Amino acid sequence: MSAAAVTAARRLAQTGEPRRLDWRRRQLTGIREMLTEDADRLTEALEADLGKSPAQSQLTEMGVVVSEIDHMLKHLESWAAPKRLGVPTFLRPAKARLRPQPLGVVLIISPWNYPVQLCLSPLVGALAAGNTAVVKPSEVAPHTSEALAELLPRHTSPDAVQVVEGGVEETTELLEQRFDHIIYTGNGHVGRIVMRAAAEHLTPVTLELGGKTPTWFDDDENLEAAARRIAWTKFTNAGQTCVAPDYVLTTHDRVQPLTDALEKACRQMYGRDPQASADYGRIVDEKHFDRLSAALEEHTAPNRAGAGAAVAFGGHHDREQRYFAPTVVHSPAPRRGPQGLDLTAGPRGDDALMCQEIFGPVLPIVPVESPEDAVELIRSGEKPLALYVYSDSDETRELFEEETSSGGVVHDAGLIQAGAVTIPFGGVGESGMGAYHGEASFRRFSHYKPVVEKPYTPDTLAFAMPPLGRIKRGLLRKLM
Ligand code: NAD
């Protein structure tokens, strides 16, 4: 199945048809139509997989892709046009330009947490750049995977988009095939598997991974507004967002006021019983539910050496409904390890909540002495996908921007960078490689081929040809 899908996508790429701008526009318009005409089908699938309400799905899934498509349709012609390049003196007279060309066939492997957006955003980039695509939606969101497999071929040209459903076995088989680019969104363990498989064919890869996104808070003036934004960014999609704040760093004296403000914000958004709120999602499956409840239990177990962590609010969970309440935890102050202050140093070294990306609605607040200590702590871990800073001090903002490395930084908000068509989105180090969205997507899935034209007259190249006597050597030295 996978070999046949790749062959069909490659055959179409080789006809040259996908290079035509009208072909590309047709694919984008087709997917746009799918997102409106078949919105109900997608909404139902998202509801079944993640308990997303239609409004949440519109905002965080379909709406993001529609704005990406509209931006691409608007700029496609100018992005696809050759760009004039300068020519150095020794080559003149000559003309040079950069001509963007499709790569061929792009493989898109997508995850379950935003299963529509994270499948279609890379797809529309690949198609806008004139490629054909093979798409592998996540089996962990099976209803959405099935809906995409049914709808995408109906709304795009024959063979343009091949959808291969399945899990590890099917993906492994796919990865044995030759592609011209692979974009993988998911965890770093599988990211390494993808990269190893791609190396066999020298296929370039984009890895959109995750990690522990830190949030700094010290803005007392805007305590309530900041808490509303932190709560919104953390608890949207029940915390299952790659750029959700993973934990909050703040000074000891701010822990309780921030907790109170977060609790109030949760009540405003989801009412007294978030389980009854249409806007609050569900954990994707039992495996992830069990992982989260074990991590919370372990972190707050009273009998652990170096204990001191406690649930500040929330904590309730219901396996049958895969419901996990918005939860804030007071975590102990970090200890000093060989790399400096470290979340995982000391007796809690194997504590899942501190060692791994939480990827659920549990928000630890970790007290530190100062923003400098927070920077030290962030630098002792892997480079995160995002960093959020809520501070009214320019000095503190600059400190975090300059002294830490992350996929991106947002001041006074979160999440918004991921849906903005003009802002490249991607990680660095352990959080990934390569950015996409908007023009960055077009660039990612294109080869910028330099084309040079050199006239015969005047024949300046004759100066570079032997015999290289004294006069020619002198001239070349001057020109170069
Ligand atoms: P997942 O389990 O759905 O896996 C992603 C894809 O990898 C799926 O299509 C799956 O079939 C495939 N896969 C799984 N095991 C494989 C194997 N052994 N070989 C080949 N393919 C395999 O998703 P996940 O990894 O649980 O996603 C969550 C992670 O993704 C988090 O770390 C999150 O931060 C990250 N994420 C990153 C972004 C981003 O844009 N940077 C977006 C969403 C999620």
Short mmCIF file of C-alpha atoms and ligand atoms in Angstrom, two decimals:
data_model
loop_
_atom_site.label_atom_id
_atom_site.label_comp_id
_atom_site.label_asym_id
_atom_site.label_seq_id
_atom_site.Cartn_x
_atom_site.Cartn_y
_atom_site.Cartn_z
CA MET A 1 0.00 0.00 0.00
CA SER A 2 2.67 2.51 1.02
CA ALA A 3 4.91 1.77 -1.98
CA ALA A 4 1.93 2.17 -4.34
CA ALA A 5 0.99 5.49 -2.72
CA VAL A 6 4.50 6.86 -3.13
CA THR A 7 4.72 5.63 -6.72
CA ALA A 8 1.44 7.34 -7.61
CA ALA A 9 2.51 10.60 -5.95
CA ARG A 10 5.89 10.47 -7.70
CA ARG A 11 4.40 9.70 -11.09
CA LEU A 12 2.23 12.80 -10.83
CA ALA A 13 5.14 14.94 -9.61
CA GLN A 14 7.15 13.83 -12.64
CA THR A 15 4.48 14.94 -15.11
CA GLY A 16 5.31 18.53 -14.17
CA GLU A 17 1.62 19.31 -13.66
CA PRO A 18 2.05 20.23 -9.94
CA ARG A 19 4.57 22.91 -10.94
CA ARG A 20 1.76 24.91 -12.55
CA LEU A 21 0.43 27.66 -10.31
CA ASP A 22 -3.18 26.97 -11.29
CA TRP A 23 -2.76 23.32 -10.19
CA ARG A 24 -1.37 24.45 -6.84
CA ARG A 25 -4.20 26.94 -6.37
CA ARG A 26 -6.76 24.23 -7.15
CA GLN A 27 -5.36 21.99 -4.41
CA LEU A 28 -5.39 24.79 -1.84
CA THR A 29 -8.90 25.86 -2.78
CA GLY A 30 -10.04 22.23 -2.64
CA ILE A 31 -8.73 21.82 0.91
CA ARG A 32 -10.30 25.14 1.88
CA GLU A 33 -13.64 23.86 0.56
CA MET A 34 -13.21 20.65 2.51
CA LEU A 35 -12.70 22.67 5.71
CA THR A 36 -15.98 24.49 5.22
CA GLU A 37 -18.22 22.02 3.35
CA ASP A 38 -17.13 19.06 5.47
CA ALA A 39 -16.55 20.96 8.70
CA ASP A 40 -19.21 18.89 10.47
CA ARG A 41 -17.51 15.60 9.60
CA LEU A 42 -14.20 16.92 10.95
CA THR A 43 -15.82 18.48 14.02
CA GLU A 44 -17.48 15.18 14.93
CA ALA A 45 -14.19 13.33 14.57
CA LEU A 46 -12.38 15.87 16.78
CA GLU A 47 -15.12 15.63 19.36
CA ALA A 48 -14.83 11.84 19.42
CA ASP A 49 -11.02 11.84 19.63
CA LEU A 50 -10.34 14.75 21.97
CA GLY A 51 -13.66 16.02 23.28
CA LYS A 52 -13.15 19.26 21.34
CA SER A 53 -16.21 21.46 21.07
CA PRO A 54 -17.12 22.72 17.55
CA ALA A 55 -16.04 26.24 18.59
CA GLN A 56 -12.64 25.00 19.83
CA SER A 57 -12.17 22.98 16.64
CA GLN A 58 -12.98 25.98 14.50
CA LEU A 59 -10.59 28.21 16.43
CA THR A 60 -7.62 25.89 16.88
CA GLU A 61 -7.86 23.49 13.96
CA MET A 62 -9.83 24.42 10.84
CA GLY A 63 -9.57 28.20 11.26
CA VAL A 64 -5.77 28.09 11.50
CA VAL A 65 -5.51 26.14 8.23
CA VAL A 66 -8.01 28.38 6.42
CA SER A 67 -5.98 31.48 7.28
CA GLU A 68 -2.80 29.69 6.18
CA ILE A 69 -4.43 28.83 2.83
CA ASP A 70 -5.74 32.37 2.29
CA HIS A 71 -2.31 33.82 2.99
CA MET A 72 -0.73 31.37 0.56
CA LEU A 73 -3.24 32.02 -2.20
CA LYS A 74 -2.60 35.74 -1.83
CA HIS A 75 1.19 35.52 -2.02
CA LEU A 76 1.76 32.39 -4.10
CA GLU A 77 2.55 34.16 -7.35
CA SER A 78 5.17 36.44 -5.86
CA TRP A 79 6.76 33.68 -3.75
CA ALA A 80 6.99 31.42 -6.81
CA ALA A 81 8.54 34.10 -9.04
CA PRO A 82 12.31 33.94 -9.65
CA LYS A 83 14.26 36.45 -7.50
CA ARG A 84 17.05 38.52 -9.04
CA LEU A 85 20.51 38.03 -7.47
CA GLY A 86 23.52 40.34 -7.49
CA VAL A 87 26.62 39.34 -9.47
CA PRO A 88 30.18 39.89 -8.17
CA THR A 89 32.50 42.15 -10.20
CA PHE A 90 34.68 39.34 -11.55
CA LEU A 91 31.65 37.63 -13.12
CA ARG A 92 30.22 40.71 -14.81
CA PRO A 93 28.62 41.11 -17.20
CA ALA A 94 26.20 38.36 -16.16
CA LYS A 95 22.72 37.86 -14.77
CA ALA A 96 21.70 35.60 -11.88
CA ARG A 97 18.41 34.64 -10.28
CA LEU A 98 17.01 32.22 -7.74
CA ARG A 99 14.26 30.04 -9.11
CA PRO A 100 12.11 28.23 -6.51
CA GLN A 101 11.22 24.72 -7.63
CA PRO A 102 9.22 21.93 -6.02
CA LEU A 103 11.21 19.17 -4.33
CA GLY A 104 8.97 16.31 -5.57
CA VAL A 105 7.13 14.12 -3.06
CA VAL A 106 6.80 15.21 0.57
CA LEU A 107 5.97 12.79 3.39
CA ILE A 108 3.96 14.30 6.24
CA ILE A 109 3.75 12.34 9.49
CA SER A 110 1.41 14.05 11.92
CA PRO A 111 0.45 13.66 15.59
CA TRP A 112 -2.86 13.34 17.42
CA ASN A 113 -3.14 16.51 19.53
CA TYR A 114 -4.24 18.92 16.76
CA PRO A 115 -4.83 16.18 14.21
CA VAL A 116 -6.43 18.39 11.55
CA GLN A 117 -4.20 21.43 11.83
CA LEU A 118 -0.90 19.55 12.15
CA CYS A 119 -1.68 17.37 9.17
CA LEU A 120 -3.06 20.08 6.88
CA SER A 121 -0.72 22.99 7.67
CA PRO A 122 2.38 21.21 6.37
CA LEU A 123 0.28 19.74 3.54
CA VAL A 124 -0.86 23.11 2.19
CA GLY A 125 2.77 24.31 2.35
CA ALA A 126 3.96 21.29 0.39
CA LEU A 127 1.22 21.71 -2.24
CA ALA A 128 1.72 25.50 -2.52
CA ALA A 129 5.36 24.83 -3.31
CA GLY A 130 4.25 22.47 -6.14
CA ASN A 131 4.88 19.10 -4.53
CA THR A 132 2.71 16.04 -4.26
CA ALA A 133 2.32 14.54 -0.80
CA VAL A 134 1.90 11.36 1.18
CA VAL A 135 0.15 12.00 4.47
CA LYS A 136 0.21 9.73 7.53
CA PRO A 137 -2.26 10.96 10.16
CA SER A 138 -1.90 9.74 13.74
CA GLU A 139 -3.58 6.46 14.66
CA VAL A 140 -3.97 7.84 18.20
CA ALA A 141 -6.76 10.11 16.87
CA PRO A 142 -8.49 7.38 14.78
CA HIS A 143 -11.73 9.23 13.95
CA THR A 144 -9.84 12.22 12.53
CA SER A 145 -7.45 9.93 10.66
CA GLU A 146 -10.39 8.17 9.02
CA ALA A 147 -12.11 11.46 8.16
CA LEU A 148 -8.97 12.86 6.53
CA ALA A 149 -8.42 9.65 4.56
CA GLU A 150 -11.96 9.87 3.24
CA LEU A 151 -12.12 13.62 2.56
CA LEU A 152 -8.70 14.65 1.28
CA PRO A 153 -8.77 12.60 -1.96
CA ARG A 154 -12.28 13.94 -2.65
CA HIS A 155 -11.17 17.57 -2.49
CA THR A 156 -7.81 17.35 -4.26
CA SER A 157 -6.70 16.21 -7.74
CA PRO A 158 -6.22 12.45 -8.26
CA ASP A 159 -2.90 11.26 -6.78
CA ALA A 160 -1.96 14.73 -5.45
CA VAL A 161 -2.45 13.70 -1.82
CA GLN A 162 -2.10 10.07 -0.78
CA VAL A 163 -3.36 9.32 2.71
CA VAL A 164 -1.87 6.26 4.38
CA GLU A 165 -3.54 5.34 7.65
CA GLY A 166 -1.98 3.19 10.33
CA GLY A 167 0.50 3.00 13.18
CA VAL A 168 4.11 1.99 13.70
CA GLU A 169 4.08 -0.82 11.13
CA GLU A 170 2.64 1.30 8.33
CA THR A 171 4.89 4.27 9.15
CA THR A 172 7.96 2.05 9.25
CA GLU A 173 7.05 0.72 5.82
CA LEU A 174 6.52 4.23 4.51
CA LEU A 175 9.86 5.37 5.85
CA GLU A 176 11.60 2.72 3.76
CA GLN A 177 10.45 4.56 0.62
CA ARG A 178 12.34 7.41 -0.96
CA PHE A 179 10.91 10.93 -0.46
CA ASP A 180 12.22 14.36 -1.34
CA HIS A 181 11.39 15.80 2.06
CA ILE A 182 9.93 14.42 5.29
CA ILE A 183 8.18 16.59 7.84
CA TYR A 184 7.49 14.84 11.12
CA THR A 185 5.56 16.31 14.06
CA GLY A 186 5.64 14.40 17.32
CA ASN A 187 8.06 13.28 20.00
CA GLY A 188 11.85 13.22 19.86
CA HIS A 189 12.15 9.44 20.18
CA VAL A 190 10.27 8.89 16.91
CA GLY A 191 11.98 11.98 15.48
CA ARG A 192 15.26 10.07 15.75
CA ILE A 193 13.73 7.03 14.01
CA VAL A 194 12.51 9.27 11.18
CA MET A 195 15.89 10.94 10.79
CA ARG A 196 17.74 7.61 10.71
CA ALA A 197 15.39 6.30 8.00
CA ALA A 198 15.72 9.54 6.00
CA ALA A 199 19.52 9.28 6.10
CA GLU A 200 19.33 6.09 4.00
CA HIS A 201 18.05 8.15 1.06
CA LEU A 202 19.74 11.46 2.01
CA THR A 203 16.27 12.91 2.41
CA PRO A 204 16.12 16.26 4.19
CA VAL A 205 13.87 16.37 7.25
CA THR A 206 11.92 18.89 9.24
CA LEU A 207 11.30 17.77 12.82
CA GLU A 208 8.59 19.57 14.77
CA LEU A 209 9.07 18.24 18.28
CA GLY A 210 8.15 19.32 21.79
CA GLY A 211 9.70 19.67 25.22
CA LYS A 212 9.20 21.47 28.51
CA THR A 213 8.11 25.04 27.69
CA PRO A 214 8.91 27.31 30.67
CA THR A 215 6.94 30.38 31.70
CA TRP A 216 8.36 33.19 33.81
CA PHE A 217 6.04 35.38 35.88
CA ASP A 218 6.84 38.51 37.94
CA ASP A 219 4.34 41.07 36.65
CA ASP A 220 2.41 41.99 39.82
CA GLU A 221 0.63 44.87 38.10
CA ASN A 222 -0.98 42.48 35.61
CA LEU A 223 -1.36 39.46 37.86
CA GLU A 224 -4.94 38.63 36.93
CA ALA A 225 -4.58 39.27 33.20
CA ALA A 226 -1.37 37.22 33.08
CA ALA A 227 -2.98 34.38 35.04
CA ARG A 228 -5.91 34.32 32.59
CA ARG A 229 -3.51 33.97 29.68
CA ILE A 230 -1.37 31.35 31.42
CA ALA A 231 -4.50 29.34 32.29
CA TRP A 232 -5.92 29.65 28.78
CA THR A 233 -2.68 28.57 27.10
CA LYS A 234 -2.17 25.68 29.53
CA PHE A 235 -5.67 24.24 29.69
CA THR A 236 -6.74 24.62 26.05
CA ASN A 237 -7.06 21.09 24.59
CA ALA A 238 -6.59 19.82 28.17
CA GLY A 239 -2.93 20.79 28.11
CA GLN A 240 -2.18 18.58 25.09
CA THR A 241 -0.46 21.35 23.13
CA CYS A 242 3.19 21.32 22.10
CA VAL A 243 3.55 25.02 22.97
CA ALA A 244 1.50 24.94 26.19
CA PRO A 245 3.38 26.25 29.22
CA ASP A 246 4.85 23.15 30.85
CA TYR A 247 5.69 24.79 34.20
CA VAL A 248 5.80 28.26 35.72
CA LEU A 249 8.84 29.82 37.38
CA THR A 250 8.29 32.66 39.80
CA THR A 251 9.65 33.97 43.08
CA HIS A 252 8.54 32.35 46.38
CA ASP A 253 6.34 35.30 47.44
CA ARG A 254 4.38 35.20 44.17
CA VAL A 255 3.45 31.49 44.25
CA GLN A 256 0.23 31.87 46.24
CA PRO A 257 -1.10 35.08 44.60
CA LEU A 258 -0.49 33.52 41.18
CA THR A 259 -2.21 30.29 42.25
CA ASP A 260 -5.28 32.20 43.44
CA ALA A 261 -5.42 34.16 40.18
CA LEU A 262 -5.05 30.96 38.12
CA GLU A 263 -7.87 29.30 40.06
CA LYS A 264 -10.10 32.32 39.45
CA ALA A 265 -9.20 32.29 35.73
CA CYS A 266 -10.11 28.60 35.45
CA ARG A 267 -13.45 29.26 37.11
CA GLN A 268 -14.14 32.12 34.68
CA MET A 269 -13.31 29.95 31.65
CA TYR A 270 -14.75 26.57 32.65
CA GLY A 271 -17.14 27.29 35.53
CA ARG A 272 -17.13 25.53 38.92
CA ASP A 273 -17.17 22.11 37.27
CA PRO A 274 -14.88 21.99 34.22
CA GLN A 275 -16.06 18.42 33.55
CA ALA A 276 -19.41 19.90 32.57
CA SER A 277 -17.92 22.65 30.39
CA ALA A 278 -18.26 22.27 26.61
CA ASP A 279 -14.99 24.17 26.23
CA TYR A 280 -12.88 21.76 28.23
CA GLY A 281 -11.35 18.82 26.34
CA ARG A 282 -10.51 15.23 27.20
CA ILE A 283 -7.27 13.24 27.39
CA VAL A 284 -6.80 11.46 24.09
CA ASP A 285 -6.64 7.87 25.40
CA GLU A 286 -6.22 5.70 28.50
CA LYS A 287 -2.49 5.35 28.00
CA HIS A 288 -1.93 9.10 28.23
CA PHE A 289 -4.49 9.37 31.04
CA ASP A 290 -2.61 6.75 33.10
CA ARG A 291 0.73 8.41 32.38
CA LEU A 292 -0.59 11.74 33.68
CA SER A 293 -2.25 10.38 36.80
CA ALA A 294 0.86 8.35 37.70
CA ALA A 295 3.09 11.42 37.21
CA LEU A 296 0.86 13.58 39.41
CA GLU A 297 0.64 10.92 42.10
CA GLU A 298 4.37 10.35 42.11
CA HIS A 299 5.17 14.08 42.22
CA THR A 300 2.89 14.77 45.15
CA ALA A 301 3.52 11.58 47.14
CA PRO A 302 4.14 12.73 50.72
CA ASN A 303 6.62 10.03 51.64
CA ARG A 304 9.24 10.80 49.01
CA ALA A 305 12.63 12.11 50.09
CA GLY A 306 12.79 15.82 49.35
CA ALA A 307 8.98 15.92 49.11
CA GLY A 308 7.04 19.12 49.45
CA ALA A 309 4.98 19.10 46.28
CA ALA A 310 1.23 19.43 46.72
CA VAL A 311 -1.85 19.89 44.57
CA ALA A 312 -2.90 23.54 44.99
CA PHE A 313 -6.19 23.09 43.12
CA GLY A 314 -7.75 20.59 40.73
CA GLY A 315 -6.32 17.10 40.72
CA HIS A 316 -9.64 15.30 40.18
CA HIS A 317 -9.62 12.79 37.31
CA ASP A 318 -12.11 10.35 35.90
CA ARG A 319 -10.68 7.54 33.75
CA GLU A 320 -13.96 6.45 32.26
CA GLN A 321 -14.52 9.88 30.71
CA ARG A 322 -10.80 10.56 30.20
CA TYR A 323 -11.40 13.76 32.15
CA PHE A 324 -8.48 15.39 33.96
CA ALA A 325 -9.25 18.61 35.85
CA PRO A 326 -7.22 21.78 35.35
CA THR A 327 -4.61 21.24 38.04
CA VAL A 328 -1.98 23.48 39.61
CA VAL A 329 0.77 21.96 41.71
CA HIS A 330 3.15 23.66 44.10
CA SER A 331 6.50 22.05 43.41
CA PRO A 332 9.62 22.21 45.57
CA ALA A 333 12.39 24.70 44.75
CA PRO A 334 14.91 23.22 42.32
CA ARG A 335 18.30 21.97 43.49
CA ARG A 336 21.72 22.61 42.11
CA GLY A 337 23.10 19.86 39.81
CA PRO A 338 26.33 19.64 37.79
CA GLN A 339 24.83 21.96 35.13
CA GLY A 340 23.55 24.52 37.66
CA LEU A 341 20.02 24.78 39.02
CA ASP A 342 18.16 21.79 37.71
CA LEU A 343 14.51 20.63 37.86
CA THR A 344 15.66 17.03 37.93
CA ALA A 345 18.53 17.32 40.45
CA GLY A 346 18.31 15.72 43.90
CA PRO A 347 16.08 12.91 45.17
CA ARG A 348 13.39 13.74 42.63
CA GLY A 349 15.72 12.97 39.74
CA ASP A 350 13.36 10.40 38.24
CA ASP A 351 10.19 12.43 38.80
CA ALA A 352 8.23 12.25 35.51
CA LEU A 353 6.50 15.60 36.04
CA MET A 354 9.88 17.34 36.27
CA CYS A 355 11.84 15.19 33.77
CA GLN A 356 9.38 14.82 30.90
CA GLU A 357 7.09 17.07 28.91
CA ILE A 358 3.81 16.98 30.89
CA PHE A 359 1.49 17.26 27.86
CA GLY A 360 -1.65 17.43 29.98
CA PRO A 361 -3.55 19.83 32.26
CA VAL A 362 -1.11 19.79 35.18
CA LEU A 363 0.81 23.00 35.82
CA PRO A 364 3.62 22.97 38.39
CA ILE A 365 4.66 26.31 39.88
CA VAL A 366 8.34 26.14 40.76
CA PRO A 367 9.72 28.83 43.08
CA VAL A 368 13.14 30.37 42.41
CA GLU A 369 15.05 33.29 43.92
CA SER A 370 15.34 35.52 40.84
CA PRO A 371 14.97 35.74 37.05
CA GLU A 372 18.70 34.95 36.82
CA ASP A 373 18.07 31.66 38.65
CA ALA A 374 15.21 30.93 36.26
CA VAL A 375 17.56 31.47 33.31
CA GLU A 376 20.12 29.14 34.89
CA LEU A 377 17.43 26.51 35.38
CA ILE A 378 16.17 26.78 31.79
CA ARG A 379 19.70 26.53 30.45
CA SER A 380 20.37 23.36 32.42
CA GLY A 381 17.61 21.56 30.46
CA GLU A 382 17.03 20.89 26.77
CA LYS A 383 16.18 23.82 24.49
CA PRO A 384 12.40 24.22 24.64
CA LEU A 385 9.98 24.86 21.77
CA ALA A 386 8.77 28.11 23.33
CA LEU A 387 9.43 30.39 26.28
CA TYR A 388 6.85 32.73 27.77
CA VAL A 389 7.77 35.79 29.82
CA TYR A 390 5.22 37.74 31.84
CA SER A 391 7.23 40.66 33.21
CA ASP A 392 6.89 44.43 33.09
CA SER A 393 10.66 44.88 33.37
CA ASP A 394 12.44 45.49 30.05
CA GLU A 395 15.62 44.24 31.65
CA THR A 396 14.02 40.91 32.60
CA ARG A 397 12.48 40.48 29.15
CA GLU A 398 15.84 41.12 27.55
CA LEU A 399 17.54 38.74 29.99
CA PHE A 400 15.33 35.84 28.89
CA GLU A 401 15.48 36.74 25.19
CA GLU A 402 19.25 37.07 25.14
CA GLU A 403 20.37 34.41 27.61
CA THR A 404 18.17 31.45 26.70
CA SER A 405 17.65 29.47 23.51
CA SER A 406 14.20 28.23 22.45
CA GLY A 407 12.12 27.77 19.29
CA GLY A 408 10.50 31.15 20.01
CA VAL A 409 9.74 33.66 22.77
CA VAL A 410 6.42 35.35 23.51
CA HIS A 411 5.98 38.17 26.01
CA ASP A 412 2.71 38.45 27.93
CA ALA A 413 0.95 35.62 26.08
CA GLY A 414 1.41 32.11 24.71
CA LEU A 415 0.22 29.87 21.85
CA ILE A 416 -0.41 32.83 19.53
CA GLN A 417 2.91 32.36 17.72
CA ALA A 418 1.78 28.93 16.50
CA GLY A 419 -1.15 30.17 14.44
CA ALA A 420 0.38 33.28 12.87
CA VAL A 421 0.96 32.97 9.14
CA THR A 422 3.73 35.57 9.07
CA ILE A 423 5.78 33.99 11.88
CA PRO A 424 7.98 30.95 11.15
CA PHE A 425 7.24 28.15 13.61
CA GLY A 426 9.73 25.50 14.70
CA GLY A 427 12.11 24.31 17.38
CA VAL A 428 15.83 24.27 18.06
CA GLY A 429 17.97 21.46 19.43
CA GLU A 430 15.82 18.86 21.20
CA SER A 431 12.61 20.75 20.26
CA GLY A 432 13.19 20.24 16.56
CA MET A 433 14.78 21.50 13.38
CA GLY A 434 13.41 23.67 10.60
CA ALA A 435 10.48 26.09 10.70
CA TYR A 436 7.31 26.35 8.62
CA HIS A 437 4.00 28.30 8.26
CA GLY A 438 3.29 30.92 5.58
CA GLU A 439 6.27 31.84 3.45
CA ALA A 440 8.54 29.73 5.68
CA SER A 441 6.52 26.68 4.50
CA PHE A 442 6.89 27.64 0.86
CA ARG A 443 10.66 27.95 1.37
CA ARG A 444 10.86 24.71 3.34
CA PHE A 445 9.28 22.67 0.54
CA SER A 446 11.09 24.38 -2.35
CA HIS A 447 14.56 24.14 -3.78
CA TYR A 448 15.90 27.60 -4.58
CA LYS A 449 17.84 26.88 -7.72
CA PRO A 450 20.36 29.53 -8.76
CA VAL A 451 20.37 30.21 -12.51
CA VAL A 452 23.26 32.16 -14.05
CA GLU A 453 23.46 33.64 -17.57
CA LYS A 454 26.82 34.70 -18.97
CA PRO A 455 27.00 36.47 -22.36
CA TYR A 456 29.75 35.58 -24.89
CA THR A 457 30.62 39.23 -25.42
CA PRO A 458 32.57 40.78 -23.91
CA ASP A 459 34.36 37.48 -23.27
CA THR A 460 35.64 38.25 -19.77
CA LEU A 461 36.09 34.54 -18.98
CA ALA A 462 39.00 34.52 -21.42
CA PHE A 463 40.98 36.28 -18.68
CA ALA A 464 40.59 33.22 -16.44
CA MET A 465 41.80 30.79 -19.12
CA PRO A 466 45.42 29.67 -19.50
CA PRO A 467 47.98 30.66 -20.35
CA LEU A 468 47.84 32.86 -17.21
CA GLY A 469 50.60 35.33 -18.02
CA ARG A 470 51.66 38.33 -15.93
CA ILE A 471 48.97 40.69 -17.24
CA LYS A 472 46.11 38.21 -16.73
CA ARG A 473 47.38 37.31 -13.25
CA GLY A 474 47.52 40.97 -12.25
CA LEU A 475 44.02 41.60 -13.58
CA LEU A 476 42.56 38.54 -11.83
CA ARG A 477 44.19 39.55 -8.54
CA LYS A 478 42.55 42.95 -8.83
CA LEU A 479 39.11 41.60 -9.76
CA MET A 480 38.98 38.86 -7.12
P1 NAD B 1 1.89 10.35 17.95
O1 NAD B 1 1.94 9.23 18.93
O2 NAD B 1 0.63 10.61 17.21
O3 NAD B 1 3.08 10.12 16.93
C1 NAD B 1 3.28 10.97 15.84
C2 NAD B 1 3.38 10.16 14.57
O4 NAD B 1 4.50 9.28 14.68
C3 NAD B 1 2.16 9.29 14.32
O5 NAD B 1 1.73 9.49 13.00
C4 NAD B 1 2.66 7.89 14.57
O6 NAD B 1 2.03 6.93 13.77
C5 NAD B 1 4.12 7.96 14.24
N1 NAD B 1 4.92 6.99 14.97
C6 NAD B 1 4.76 6.60 16.26
N2 NAD B 1 5.69 5.66 16.58
C7 NAD B 1 6.44 5.46 15.48
C8 NAD B 1 7.57 4.62 15.17
N3 NAD B 1 8.09 3.81 16.08
N4 NAD B 1 8.08 4.68 13.93
C9 NAD B 1 7.56 5.52 13.01
N5 NAD B 1 6.50 6.32 13.25
C10 NAD B 1 5.94 6.30 14.44
O7 NAD B 1 2.25 11.72 18.63
P2 NAD B 1 3.17 12.01 19.88
O8 NAD B 1 4.59 11.73 19.58
O9 NAD B 1 2.57 11.46 21.13
O10 NAD B 1 2.96 13.61 19.90
C11 NAD B 1 3.20 14.34 21.05
C12 NAD B 1 4.55 15.01 20.93
O11 NAD B 1 4.58 15.81 19.77
C13 NAD B 1 4.81 15.97 22.07
O12 NAD B 1 6.16 15.88 22.44
C14 NAD B 1 4.51 17.33 21.48
O13 NAD B 1 5.19 18.39 22.10
C15 NAD B 1 4.98 17.13 20.07
N6 NAD B 1 4.31 18.05 19.18
C16 NAD B 1 5.05 18.97 18.52
C17 NAD B 1 4.42 19.89 17.70
C18 NAD B 1 5.19 20.94 16.95
O14 NAD B 1 4.60 21.55 16.07
N7 NAD B 1 6.45 21.16 17.23
C19 NAD B 1 3.04 19.83 17.54
C20 NAD B 1 2.34 18.85 18.20
C21 NAD B 1 2.96 17.96 19.01
#
